[in-house]
Amino acid sequence: MAGIREKQIATLRQMLNLNQPISKSTVNEPTWKILIYDRFGQDIISPLISVQELRDLGVTLHVQLHSDRDPIPDVPAVYFCMPSEENLGRIGQDLQNGLYDTYHLNFISPISRQRLEDLAAAALHANCVTSVHKVFDQYLNFISLEDDMFILKHQNSDAISYYSINKGEMKDTDMDAIMDNIVDSLFCVFATLGAVPIIRSPRGNAAEMVAEKLDKKLRENLRDTRNSLFIMEAGQASHYSFQRPLLIVLDRNVDMATPLHHTWTYQALAHDVLDLSLNRVVVEENAGRSPSGGTKVKTRACNLDATDKFWIGHKGR
């Protein structure tokens, strides 16, 4: 099976090619476009695709959804964001203002029927229904950091964390929302892999809640044969595998993950003592003496990915 990172990159590349398969002619002559993302979309893309690779895929400009943007009427716009009310409101404003030639809307998690209808109403109101070319659910609500490691927590988001699940004033509604977020992200992982997992978890804790909710969601999707993410249409070359991965869901209170994942390696040390986030670390360096007699300090950013041979060679030591 291809790794989760490889499959997520392939899905993103196809999305940036206006959801068309990438061919040799596409590589030589890409369609020029603008990429608009929210913070969630930025977190997903930044460890996987560099700015140069975005250029090679025809992305001339990449901007935040909620930033001030000028109209660029002759180019297609690729949106990559969560289907939140706030984001849909801003997309509705863009349609109303006629910022771009065509709109390719890609949602990180599936958009609900009600919000899809709200989006359609906004397009009708803006009189630009024909400009909305495609609306896709991409099922990419997770962040791949390495071939065999992904995380669910986006930066500056405490919604999914050990603390938020275990704090004393946690309400049942808040706990359900956290569980639903985790389940949605795990479902996206297996939809991207194209594999239905065998699920195991201990009983009587948050891990069991996640396992049961994920099991229910997978079964509901498999029952709907017309829209199932795990069944290919007849005649299509299937990239889905009959090998079923084993998903073990553990509560951090049952502290089995720490000795397995938090070892005395340089990678764990860098995560603890340096400013490491989304495979990018910022280190301080001594730049000599300042005129006032103090020490001058400058910062340097390093991308710790598969292209860094020193990091690959030493991170597990």
PDB file of C-alpha atoms in Angstrom:
ATOM      1  CA  MET A   1       0.000   0.000   0.000  1.00  0.00           C
ATOM      2  CA  ALA A   2       1.116   3.543  -0.703  1.00  0.00           C
ATOM      3  CA  GLY A   3       1.793   5.594   2.437  1.00  0.00           C
ATOM      4  CA  ILE A   4      -0.725   8.076   3.820  1.00  0.00           C
ATOM      5  CA  ARG A   5       1.551  11.035   3.000  1.00  0.00           C
ATOM      6  CA  GLU A   6       2.017   9.922  -0.608  1.00  0.00           C
ATOM      7  CA  LYS A   7      -1.739   9.501  -1.106  1.00  0.00           C
ATOM      8  CA  GLN A   8      -2.551  12.864   0.481  1.00  0.00           C
ATOM      9  CA  ILE A   9      -0.013  14.606  -1.794  1.00  0.00           C
ATOM     10  CA  ALA A  10      -1.517  12.858  -4.856  1.00  0.00           C
ATOM     11  CA  THR A  11      -5.035  14.026  -3.865  1.00  0.00           C
ATOM     12  CA  LEU A  12      -3.817  17.604  -3.322  1.00  0.00           C
ATOM     13  CA  ARG A  13      -1.980  17.667  -6.652  1.00  0.00           C
ATOM     14  CA  GLN A  14      -5.101  16.473  -8.470  1.00  0.00           C
ATOM     15  CA  MET A  15      -7.178  19.100  -6.622  1.00  0.00           C
ATOM     16  CA  LEU A  16      -4.733  21.810  -7.757  1.00  0.00           C
ATOM     17  CA  ASN A  17      -5.114  20.508 -11.310  1.00  0.00           C
ATOM     18  CA  LEU A  18      -8.811  21.471 -11.063  1.00  0.00           C
ATOM     19  CA  ASN A  19      -9.660  17.890  -9.992  1.00  0.00           C
ATOM     20  CA  GLN A  20      -8.427  16.407 -13.272  1.00  0.00           C
ATOM     21  CA  PRO A  21      -5.870  13.557 -13.427  1.00  0.00           C
ATOM     22  CA  ILE A  22      -2.335  14.889 -13.953  1.00  0.00           C
ATOM     23  CA  SER A  23      -0.849  14.016 -17.358  1.00  0.00           C
ATOM     24  CA  LYS A  24       2.470  14.859 -19.048  1.00  0.00           C
ATOM     25  CA  SER A  25       0.873  17.757 -20.929  1.00  0.00           C
ATOM     26  CA  THR A  26      -0.420  19.129 -17.619  1.00  0.00           C
ATOM     27  CA  VAL A  27       3.099  19.099 -16.170  1.00  0.00           C
ATOM     28  CA  ASN A  28       4.496  20.939 -19.203  1.00  0.00           C
ATOM     29  CA  GLU A  29       1.653  23.457 -19.533  1.00  0.00           C
ATOM     30  CA  PRO A  30      -0.312  23.821 -16.282  1.00  0.00           C
ATOM     31  CA  THR A  31      -3.479  25.887 -16.043  1.00  0.00           C
ATOM     32  CA  TRP A  32      -2.603  29.096 -14.161  1.00  0.00           C
ATOM     33  CA  LYS A  33      -4.772  29.580 -11.093  1.00  0.00           C
ATOM     34  CA  ILE A  34      -5.111  31.131  -7.631  1.00  0.00           C
ATOM     35  CA  LEU A  35      -5.216  29.046  -4.430  1.00  0.00           C
ATOM     36  CA  ILE A  36      -7.347  30.343  -1.552  1.00  0.00           C
ATOM     37  CA  TYR A  37      -7.235  28.485   1.764  1.00  0.00           C
ATOM     38  CA  ASP A  38      -8.155  28.930   5.428  1.00  0.00           C
ATOM     39  CA  ARG A  39      -5.813  28.140   8.345  1.00  0.00           C
ATOM     40  CA  PHE A  40      -6.816  24.460   8.261  1.00  0.00           C
ATOM     41  CA  GLY A  41      -6.013  24.199   4.549  1.00  0.00           C
ATOM     42  CA  GLN A  42      -2.698  25.991   5.040  1.00  0.00           C
ATOM     43  CA  ASP A  43      -1.669  23.582   7.812  1.00  0.00           C
ATOM     44  CA  ILE A  44      -2.461  20.565   5.594  1.00  0.00           C
ATOM     45  CA  ILE A  45      -0.635  21.837   2.493  1.00  0.00           C
ATOM     46  CA  SER A  46       2.488  23.438   4.024  1.00  0.00           C
ATOM     47  CA  PRO A  47       4.299  20.215   5.163  1.00  0.00           C
ATOM     48  CA  LEU A  48       3.519  18.487   1.838  1.00  0.00           C
ATOM     49  CA  ILE A  49       3.914  20.920  -1.064  1.00  0.00           C
ATOM     50  CA  SER A  50       6.562  23.643  -1.274  1.00  0.00           C
ATOM     51  CA  VAL A  51       6.037  27.074  -2.847  1.00  0.00           C
ATOM     52  CA  GLN A  52       8.125  25.990  -5.863  1.00  0.00           C
ATOM     53  CA  GLU A  53       5.941  22.890  -6.328  1.00  0.00           C
ATOM     54  CA  LEU A  54       2.838  25.089  -6.165  1.00  0.00           C
ATOM     55  CA  ARG A  55       4.346  27.217  -8.953  1.00  0.00           C
ATOM     56  CA  ASP A  56       5.024  24.065 -11.004  1.00  0.00           C
ATOM     57  CA  LEU A  57       1.362  23.104 -10.575  1.00  0.00           C
ATOM     58  CA  GLY A  58       0.274  26.477 -11.976  1.00  0.00           C
ATOM     59  CA  VAL A  59      -0.521  28.281  -8.708  1.00  0.00           C
ATOM     60  CA  THR A  60       0.538  31.894  -9.276  1.00  0.00           C
ATOM     61  CA  LEU A  61      -0.817  33.230  -5.976  1.00  0.00           C
ATOM     62  CA  HIS A  62      -1.839  31.595  -2.686  1.00  0.00           C
ATOM     63  CA  VAL A  63      -3.742  33.694  -0.141  1.00  0.00           C
ATOM     64  CA  GLN A  64      -5.797  33.385   3.037  1.00  0.00           C
ATOM     65  CA  LEU A  65      -9.564  33.191   2.547  1.00  0.00           C
ATOM     66  CA  HIS A  66     -10.260  35.934   5.099  1.00  0.00           C
ATOM     67  CA  SER A  67      -7.619  38.376   3.837  1.00  0.00           C
ATOM     68  CA  ASP A  68      -8.394  41.460   1.748  1.00  0.00           C
ATOM     69  CA  ARG A  69      -8.209  40.378  -1.913  1.00  0.00           C
ATOM     70  CA  ASP A  70      -8.457  42.314  -5.172  1.00  0.00           C
ATOM     71  CA  PRO A  71     -10.519  41.049  -8.134  1.00  0.00           C
ATOM     72  CA  ILE A  72      -8.574  38.977 -10.705  1.00  0.00           C
ATOM     73  CA  PRO A  73     -11.345  38.318 -13.221  1.00  0.00           C
ATOM     74  CA  ASP A  74      -9.573  36.150 -15.834  1.00  0.00           C
ATOM     75  CA  VAL A  75      -8.267  33.246 -13.739  1.00  0.00           C
ATOM     76  CA  PRO A  76      -9.851  30.214 -12.027  1.00  0.00           C
ATOM     77  CA  ALA A  77      -9.764  30.117  -8.228  1.00  0.00           C
ATOM     78  CA  VAL A  78      -9.245  26.900  -6.245  1.00  0.00           C
ATOM     79  CA  TYR A  79     -10.696  27.113  -2.711  1.00  0.00           C
ATOM     80  CA  PHE A  80      -9.486  24.679  -0.033  1.00  0.00           C
ATOM     81  CA  CYS A  81     -11.164  25.194   3.334  1.00  0.00           C
ATOM     82  CA  MET A  82     -13.425  23.767   6.019  1.00  0.00           C
ATOM     83  CA  PRO A  83     -17.172  23.999   5.302  1.00  0.00           C
ATOM     84  CA  SER A  84     -17.765  26.298   8.288  1.00  0.00           C
ATOM     85  CA  GLU A  85     -20.470  28.962   8.364  1.00  0.00           C
ATOM     86  CA  GLU A  86     -17.839  31.718   8.494  1.00  0.00           C
ATOM     87  CA  ASN A  87     -15.970  30.349   5.457  1.00  0.00           C
ATOM     88  CA  LEU A  88     -19.159  29.862   3.418  1.00  0.00           C
ATOM     89  CA  GLY A  89     -20.170  33.441   4.228  1.00  0.00           C
ATOM     90  CA  ARG A  90     -16.844  34.704   2.850  1.00  0.00           C
ATOM     91  CA  ILE A  91     -17.152  32.534  -0.281  1.00  0.00           C
ATOM     92  CA  GLY A  92     -20.636  34.037  -0.771  1.00  0.00           C
ATOM     93  CA  GLN A  93     -19.075  37.531  -0.587  1.00  0.00           C
ATOM     94  CA  ASP A  94     -16.481  36.553  -3.224  1.00  0.00           C
ATOM     95  CA  LEU A  95     -19.260  35.323  -5.523  1.00  0.00           C
ATOM     96  CA  GLN A  96     -21.199  38.538  -4.967  1.00  0.00           C
ATOM     97  CA  ASN A  97     -18.139  40.666  -5.759  1.00  0.00           C
ATOM     98  CA  GLY A  98     -17.209  38.592  -8.834  1.00  0.00           C
ATOM     99  CA  LEU A  99     -13.559  38.300  -7.780  1.00  0.00           C
ATOM    100  CA  TYR A 100     -12.601  35.459 -10.133  1.00  0.00           C
ATOM    101  CA  ASP A 101     -13.491  33.884 -13.467  1.00  0.00           C
ATOM    102  CA  THR A 102     -14.446  30.402 -12.188  1.00  0.00           C
ATOM    103  CA  TYR A 103     -14.677  28.847  -8.720  1.00  0.00           C
ATOM    104  CA  HIS A 104     -13.519  25.325  -7.818  1.00  0.00           C
ATOM    105  CA  LEU A 105     -14.645  24.710  -4.234  1.00  0.00           C
ATOM    106  CA  ASN A 106     -12.861  21.957  -2.300  1.00  0.00           C
ATOM    107  CA  PHE A 107     -13.934  21.273   1.269  1.00  0.00           C
ATOM    108  CA  ILE A 108     -11.529  19.584   3.678  1.00  0.00           C
ATOM    109  CA  SER A 109     -14.391  17.728   5.399  1.00  0.00           C
ATOM    110  CA  PRO A 110     -17.772  16.873   3.830  1.00  0.00           C
ATOM    111  CA  ILE A 111     -20.184  19.792   3.564  1.00  0.00           C
ATOM    112  CA  SER A 112     -23.660  19.196   5.029  1.00  0.00           C
ATOM    113  CA  ARG A 113     -26.773  19.268   2.826  1.00  0.00           C
ATOM    114  CA  GLN A 114     -28.063  22.416   4.538  1.00  0.00           C
ATOM    115  CA  ARG A 115     -24.817  24.339   4.015  1.00  0.00           C
ATOM    116  CA  LEU A 116     -24.608  23.165   0.406  1.00  0.00           C
ATOM    117  CA  GLU A 117     -28.090  24.602  -0.147  1.00  0.00           C
ATOM    118  CA  ASP A 118     -27.004  27.863   1.520  1.00  0.00           C
ATOM    119  CA  LEU A 119     -24.019  27.994  -0.847  1.00  0.00           C
ATOM    120  CA  ALA A 120     -26.288  27.386  -3.859  1.00  0.00           C
ATOM    121  CA  ALA A 121     -28.609  30.176  -2.664  1.00  0.00           C
ATOM    122  CA  ALA A 122     -25.612  32.547  -2.367  1.00  0.00           C
ATOM    123  CA  ALA A 123     -24.543  31.686  -5.946  1.00  0.00           C
ATOM    124  CA  LEU A 124     -28.094  32.296  -7.202  1.00  0.00           C
ATOM    125  CA  HIS A 125     -28.272  35.604  -5.358  1.00  0.00           C
ATOM    126  CA  ALA A 126     -24.928  36.670  -6.896  1.00  0.00           C
ATOM    127  CA  ASN A 127     -26.163  35.553 -10.351  1.00  0.00           C
ATOM    128  CA  CYS A 128     -23.009  33.493 -10.943  1.00  0.00           C
ATOM    129  CA  VAL A 129     -24.171  29.874 -10.791  1.00  0.00           C
ATOM    130  CA  THR A 130     -22.340  29.081 -14.054  1.00  0.00           C
ATOM    131  CA  SER A 131     -19.064  30.358 -12.566  1.00  0.00           C
ATOM    132  CA  VAL A 132     -19.085  27.675  -9.833  1.00  0.00           C
ATOM    133  CA  HIS A 133     -17.556  24.812 -11.823  1.00  0.00           C
ATOM    134  CA  LYS A 134     -17.023  22.160  -9.159  1.00  0.00           C
ATOM    135  CA  VAL A 135     -17.785  21.437  -5.513  1.00  0.00           C
ATOM    136  CA  PHE A 136     -15.765  18.579  -3.982  1.00  0.00           C
ATOM    137  CA  ASP A 137     -15.545  16.887  -0.594  1.00  0.00           C
ATOM    138  CA  GLN A 138     -11.830  16.058  -0.381  1.00  0.00           C
ATOM    139  CA  TYR A 139     -11.741  14.087   2.934  1.00  0.00           C
ATOM    140  CA  LEU A 140      -8.322  15.519   3.870  1.00  0.00           C
ATOM    141  CA  ASN A 141      -8.908  16.636   7.464  1.00  0.00           C
ATOM    142  CA  PHE A 142      -5.552  15.452   8.843  1.00  0.00           C
ATOM    143  CA  ILE A 143      -1.925  16.580   8.601  1.00  0.00           C
ATOM    144  CA  SER A 144       0.700  14.153   7.222  1.00  0.00           C
ATOM    145  CA  LEU A 145       4.132  14.910   8.639  1.00  0.00           C
ATOM    146  CA  GLU A 146       5.942  11.757   7.481  1.00  0.00           C
ATOM    147  CA  ASP A 147       5.217   8.594   5.482  1.00  0.00           C
ATOM    148  CA  ASP A 148       4.045   6.819   8.616  1.00  0.00           C
ATOM    149  CA  MET A 149       2.965   9.675  10.904  1.00  0.00           C
ATOM    150  CA  PHE A 150       0.007  12.048  10.849  1.00  0.00           C
ATOM    151  CA  ILE A 151      -1.660  14.343  13.378  1.00  0.00           C
ATOM    152  CA  LEU A 152      -5.220  15.621  13.776  1.00  0.00           C
ATOM    153  CA  LYS A 153      -4.529  18.813  15.736  1.00  0.00           C
ATOM    154  CA  HIS A 154      -4.131  22.030  13.748  1.00  0.00           C
ATOM    155  CA  GLN A 155      -1.890  24.810  15.076  1.00  0.00           C
ATOM    156  CA  ASN A 156      -3.408  27.231  17.590  1.00  0.00           C
ATOM    157  CA  SER A 157      -6.327  24.841  18.043  1.00  0.00           C
ATOM    158  CA  ASP A 158      -6.991  23.424  21.499  1.00  0.00           C
ATOM    159  CA  ALA A 159     -10.247  21.745  20.435  1.00  0.00           C
ATOM    160  CA  ILE A 160      -8.479  18.388  20.103  1.00  0.00           C
ATOM    161  CA  SER A 161      -6.008  17.893  22.934  1.00  0.00           C
ATOM    162  CA  TYR A 162      -5.330  15.710  25.966  1.00  0.00           C
ATOM    163  CA  TYR A 163      -6.149  18.645  28.232  1.00  0.00           C
ATOM    164  CA  SER A 164      -9.496  19.481  26.614  1.00  0.00           C
ATOM    165  CA  ILE A 165     -10.721  15.874  26.929  1.00  0.00           C
ATOM    166  CA  ASN A 166      -9.691  15.574  30.600  1.00  0.00           C
ATOM    167  CA  LYS A 167     -10.450  19.008  32.071  1.00  0.00           C
ATOM    168  CA  GLY A 168     -12.876  19.051  35.011  1.00  0.00           C
ATOM    169  CA  GLU A 169     -15.518  21.402  33.582  1.00  0.00           C
ATOM    170  CA  MET A 170     -15.960  19.365  30.371  1.00  0.00           C
ATOM    171  CA  LYS A 171     -19.645  19.146  29.328  1.00  0.00           C
ATOM    172  CA  ASP A 172     -21.146  16.155  27.524  1.00  0.00           C
ATOM    173  CA  THR A 173     -21.942  18.303  24.465  1.00  0.00           C
ATOM    174  CA  ASP A 174     -18.316  19.530  24.303  1.00  0.00           C
ATOM    175  CA  MET A 175     -17.007  15.974  24.654  1.00  0.00           C
ATOM    176  CA  ASP A 176     -19.302  14.792  21.826  1.00  0.00           C
ATOM    177  CA  ALA A 177     -18.032  17.611  19.606  1.00  0.00           C
ATOM    178  CA  ILE A 178     -14.390  16.605  20.278  1.00  0.00           C
ATOM    179  CA  MET A 179     -15.160  12.939  19.592  1.00  0.00           C
ATOM    180  CA  ASP A 180     -16.934  13.871  16.341  1.00  0.00           C
ATOM    181  CA  ASN A 181     -13.893  15.928  15.250  1.00  0.00           C
ATOM    182  CA  ILE A 182     -11.538  13.016  15.930  1.00  0.00           C
ATOM    183  CA  VAL A 183     -13.849  10.539  14.156  1.00  0.00           C
ATOM    184  CA  ASP A 184     -14.228  12.853  11.154  1.00  0.00           C
ATOM    185  CA  SER A 185     -10.433  13.133  10.843  1.00  0.00           C
ATOM    186  CA  LEU A 186      -9.842   9.377  11.200  1.00  0.00           C
ATOM    187  CA  PHE A 187     -12.570   8.690   8.628  1.00  0.00           C
ATOM    188  CA  CYS A 188     -10.755  11.067   6.252  1.00  0.00           C
ATOM    189  CA  VAL A 189      -7.507   9.122   6.803  1.00  0.00           C
ATOM    190  CA  PHE A 190      -9.103   5.830   5.738  1.00  0.00           C
ATOM    191  CA  ALA A 191     -11.080   7.417   2.897  1.00  0.00           C
ATOM    192  CA  THR A 192      -7.737   8.732   1.570  1.00  0.00           C
ATOM    193  CA  LEU A 193      -6.095   5.312   2.023  1.00  0.00           C
ATOM    194  CA  GLY A 194      -9.133   3.628   0.429  1.00  0.00           C
ATOM    195  CA  ALA A 195      -9.129   0.934   3.107  1.00  0.00           C
ATOM    196  CA  VAL A 196     -11.656  -0.124   5.751  1.00  0.00           C
ATOM    197  CA  PRO A 197      -9.795  -0.766   9.027  1.00  0.00           C
ATOM    198  CA  ILE A 198     -10.251  -3.445  11.647  1.00  0.00           C
ATOM    199  CA  ILE A 199     -10.794  -1.384  14.828  1.00  0.00           C
ATOM    200  CA  ARG A 200      -9.648  -2.347  18.326  1.00  0.00           C
ATOM    201  CA  SER A 201      -9.845  -0.327  21.556  1.00  0.00           C
ATOM    202  CA  PRO A 202     -10.006  -0.824  25.325  1.00  0.00           C
ATOM    203  CA  ARG A 203     -13.442  -0.585  26.958  1.00  0.00           C
ATOM    204  CA  GLY A 204     -14.883   2.126  29.156  1.00  0.00           C
ATOM    205  CA  ASN A 205     -13.023   5.279  28.094  1.00  0.00           C
ATOM    206  CA  ALA A 206     -12.797   7.941  25.363  1.00  0.00           C
ATOM    207  CA  ALA A 207     -11.014   5.509  23.028  1.00  0.00           C
ATOM    208  CA  GLU A 208     -14.080   3.230  23.009  1.00  0.00           C
ATOM    209  CA  MET A 209     -16.325   6.204  22.139  1.00  0.00           C
ATOM    210  CA  VAL A 210     -14.102   7.082  19.171  1.00  0.00           C
ATOM    211  CA  ALA A 211     -13.962   3.444  18.000  1.00  0.00           C
ATOM    212  CA  GLU A 212     -17.766   3.010  18.153  1.00  0.00           C
ATOM    213  CA  LYS A 213     -18.501   6.296  16.367  1.00  0.00           C
ATOM    214  CA  LEU A 214     -15.938   5.537  13.637  1.00  0.00           C
ATOM    215  CA  ASP A 215     -17.311   2.005  13.191  1.00  0.00           C
ATOM    216  CA  LYS A 216     -20.846   3.410  12.764  1.00  0.00           C
ATOM    217  CA  LYS A 217     -19.672   6.032  10.244  1.00  0.00           C
ATOM    218  CA  LEU A 218     -17.771   3.457   8.172  1.00  0.00           C
ATOM    219  CA  ARG A 219     -20.761   1.071   8.128  1.00  0.00           C
ATOM    220  CA  GLU A 220     -23.136   3.839   7.023  1.00  0.00           C
ATOM    221  CA  ASN A 221     -20.815   4.751   4.156  1.00  0.00           C
ATOM    222  CA  LEU A 222     -20.427   1.118   3.037  1.00  0.00           C
ATOM    223  CA  ARG A 223     -24.219   0.610   3.029  1.00  0.00           C
ATOM    224  CA  ASP A 224     -24.684   3.476   0.566  1.00  0.00           C
ATOM    225  CA  THR A 225     -23.239   1.686  -2.487  1.00  0.00           C
ATOM    226  CA  ARG A 226     -23.919   4.634  -4.833  1.00  0.00           C
ATOM    227  CA  ASN A 227     -21.785   7.035  -2.815  1.00  0.00           C
ATOM    228  CA  SER A 228     -19.409   4.756  -0.952  1.00  0.00           C
ATOM    229  CA  LEU A 229     -15.819   6.004  -0.781  1.00  0.00           C
ATOM    230  CA  PHE A 230     -14.510   2.427  -0.598  1.00  0.00           C
ATOM    231  CA  ILE A 231     -16.126   0.933  -3.731  1.00  0.00           C
ATOM    232  CA  MET A 232     -14.894   1.798  -7.223  1.00  0.00           C
ATOM    233  CA  GLU A 233     -17.202   1.990 -10.226  1.00  0.00           C
ATOM    234  CA  ALA A 234     -17.198  -1.068 -12.508  1.00  0.00           C
ATOM    235  CA  GLY A 235     -14.477  -0.889 -15.140  1.00  0.00           C
ATOM    236  CA  GLN A 236     -12.334   1.603 -13.237  1.00  0.00           C
ATOM    237  CA  ALA A 237      -8.831   0.650 -12.240  1.00  0.00           C
ATOM    238  CA  SER A 238      -9.077   0.228  -8.489  1.00  0.00           C
ATOM    239  CA  HIS A 239      -6.423   1.755  -6.259  1.00  0.00           C
ATOM    240  CA  TYR A 240      -8.159   0.317  -3.231  1.00  0.00           C
ATOM    241  CA  SER A 241      -6.574  -2.590  -1.444  1.00  0.00           C
ATOM    242  CA  PHE A 242      -8.148  -5.730  -0.007  1.00  0.00           C
ATOM    243  CA  GLN A 243      -5.607  -5.630   2.811  1.00  0.00           C
ATOM    244  CA  ARG A 244      -7.335  -4.186   5.866  1.00  0.00           C
ATOM    245  CA  PRO A 245      -5.158  -2.159   8.228  1.00  0.00           C
ATOM    246  CA  LEU A 246      -5.519  -2.561  11.984  1.00  0.00           C
ATOM    247  CA  LEU A 247      -6.508   0.636  13.811  1.00  0.00           C
ATOM    248  CA  ILE A 248      -5.748   0.541  17.542  1.00  0.00           C
ATOM    249  CA  VAL A 249      -7.329   3.453  19.423  1.00  0.00           C
ATOM    250  CA  LEU A 250      -5.830   4.089  22.874  1.00  0.00           C
ATOM    251  CA  ASP A 251      -6.631   6.556  25.644  1.00  0.00           C
ATOM    252  CA  ARG A 252      -3.543   8.516  26.669  1.00  0.00           C
ATOM    253  CA  ASN A 253      -4.385   7.728  30.317  1.00  0.00           C
ATOM    254  CA  VAL A 254      -3.546   4.115  29.439  1.00  0.00           C
ATOM    255  CA  ASP A 255      -0.008   5.263  28.813  1.00  0.00           C
ATOM    256  CA  MET A 256       1.047   2.810  26.105  1.00  0.00           C
ATOM    257  CA  ALA A 257       1.774   5.435  23.440  1.00  0.00           C
ATOM    258  CA  THR A 258       4.494   7.290  25.366  1.00  0.00           C
ATOM    259  CA  PRO A 259       7.156   4.529  25.473  1.00  0.00           C
ATOM    260  CA  LEU A 260       6.375   3.710  21.821  1.00  0.00           C
ATOM    261  CA  HIS A 261       6.406   7.225  20.384  1.00  0.00           C
ATOM    262  CA  HIS A 262       8.250   9.486  22.808  1.00  0.00           C
ATOM    263  CA  THR A 263      11.666   7.843  22.767  1.00  0.00           C
ATOM    264  CA  TRP A 264      15.049   9.373  23.556  1.00  0.00           C
ATOM    265  CA  THR A 265      15.743  10.317  19.952  1.00  0.00           C
ATOM    266  CA  TYR A 266      16.897  13.558  18.357  1.00  0.00           C
ATOM    267  CA  GLN A 267      13.434  13.939  16.799  1.00  0.00           C
ATOM    268  CA  ALA A 268      11.698  13.841  20.200  1.00  0.00           C
ATOM    269  CA  LEU A 269      14.360  16.144  21.678  1.00  0.00           C
ATOM    270  CA  ALA A 270      13.901  18.692  18.862  1.00  0.00           C
ATOM    271  CA  HIS A 271      10.134  18.631  19.413  1.00  0.00           C
ATOM    272  CA  ASP A 272      10.587  19.273  23.151  1.00  0.00           C
ATOM    273  CA  VAL A 273      13.253  21.985  23.227  1.00  0.00           C
ATOM    274  CA  LEU A 274      12.983  23.748  19.840  1.00  0.00           C
ATOM    275  CA  ASP A 275      10.187  25.658  18.135  1.00  0.00           C
ATOM    276  CA  LEU A 276       9.120  22.737  15.890  1.00  0.00           C
ATOM    277  CA  SER A 277       5.745  22.795  14.112  1.00  0.00           C
ATOM    278  CA  LEU A 278       4.500  21.248  10.855  1.00  0.00           C
ATOM    279  CA  ASN A 279       8.004  19.902  10.037  1.00  0.00           C
ATOM    280  CA  ARG A 280       9.523  23.409  10.307  1.00  0.00           C
ATOM    281  CA  VAL A 281      11.908  24.351  13.119  1.00  0.00           C
ATOM    282  CA  VAL A 282      13.097  27.858  14.025  1.00  0.00           C
ATOM    283  CA  VAL A 283      16.506  28.046  15.759  1.00  0.00           C
ATOM    284  CA  GLU A 284      18.340  30.996  17.266  1.00  0.00           C
ATOM    285  CA  GLU A 285      21.954  31.685  16.323  1.00  0.00           C
ATOM    286  CA  ASN A 286      24.611  33.948  17.843  1.00  0.00           C
ATOM    287  CA  ALA A 287      25.354  36.734  15.307  1.00  0.00           C
ATOM    288  CA  GLY A 288      28.206  38.417  17.182  1.00  0.00           C
ATOM    289  CA  ARG A 289      28.154  41.504  19.410  1.00  0.00           C
ATOM    290  CA  SER A 290      25.761  44.417  19.064  1.00  0.00           C
ATOM    291  CA  PRO A 291      27.036  48.060  19.208  1.00  0.00           C
ATOM    292  CA  SER A 292      25.669  48.337  22.753  1.00  0.00           C
ATOM    293  CA  GLY A 293      27.830  45.414  23.859  1.00  0.00           C
ATOM    294  CA  GLY A 294      25.107  42.750  24.030  1.00  0.00           C
ATOM    295  CA  THR A 295      24.822  39.563  21.997  1.00  0.00           C
ATOM    296  CA  LYS A 296      23.067  39.773  18.637  1.00  0.00           C
ATOM    297  CA  VAL A 297      20.714  36.856  17.984  1.00  0.00           C
ATOM    298  CA  LYS A 298      19.257  35.966  14.606  1.00  0.00           C
ATOM    299  CA  THR A 299      16.718  33.260  13.801  1.00  0.00           C
ATOM    300  CA  ARG A 300      16.917  30.679  11.028  1.00  0.00           C
ATOM    301  CA  ALA A 301      14.096  28.425   9.774  1.00  0.00           C
ATOM    302  CA  CYS A 302      14.821  24.861   8.626  1.00  0.00           C
ATOM    303  CA  ASN A 303      12.384  22.520   6.861  1.00  0.00           C
ATOM    304  CA  LEU A 304      12.801  19.031   8.344  1.00  0.00           C
ATOM    305  CA  ASP A 305      11.356  16.885   5.572  1.00  0.00           C
ATOM    306  CA  ALA A 306      12.393  13.927   3.406  1.00  0.00           C
ATOM    307  CA  THR A 307      14.748  16.135   1.339  1.00  0.00           C
ATOM    308  CA  ASP A 308      16.922  16.940   4.394  1.00  0.00           C
ATOM    309  CA  LYS A 309      19.427  14.066   4.381  1.00  0.00           C
ATOM    310  CA  PHE A 310      21.029  15.099   7.681  1.00  0.00           C
ATOM    311  CA  TRP A 311      17.644  15.049   9.442  1.00  0.00           C
ATOM    312  CA  ILE A 312      16.609  11.730   7.866  1.00  0.00           C
ATOM    313  CA  GLY A 313      19.932  10.204   8.875  1.00  0.00           C
ATOM    314  CA  HIS A 314      19.922  11.362  12.515  1.00  0.00           C
ATOM    315  CA  LYS A 315      16.291  11.871  13.658  1.00  0.00           C
ATOM    316  CA  GLY A 316      15.941   8.280  14.875  1.00  0.00           C
ATOM    317  CA  ARG A 317      19.247   8.135  16.715  1.00  0.00           C
TER     318      ARG A 317
END
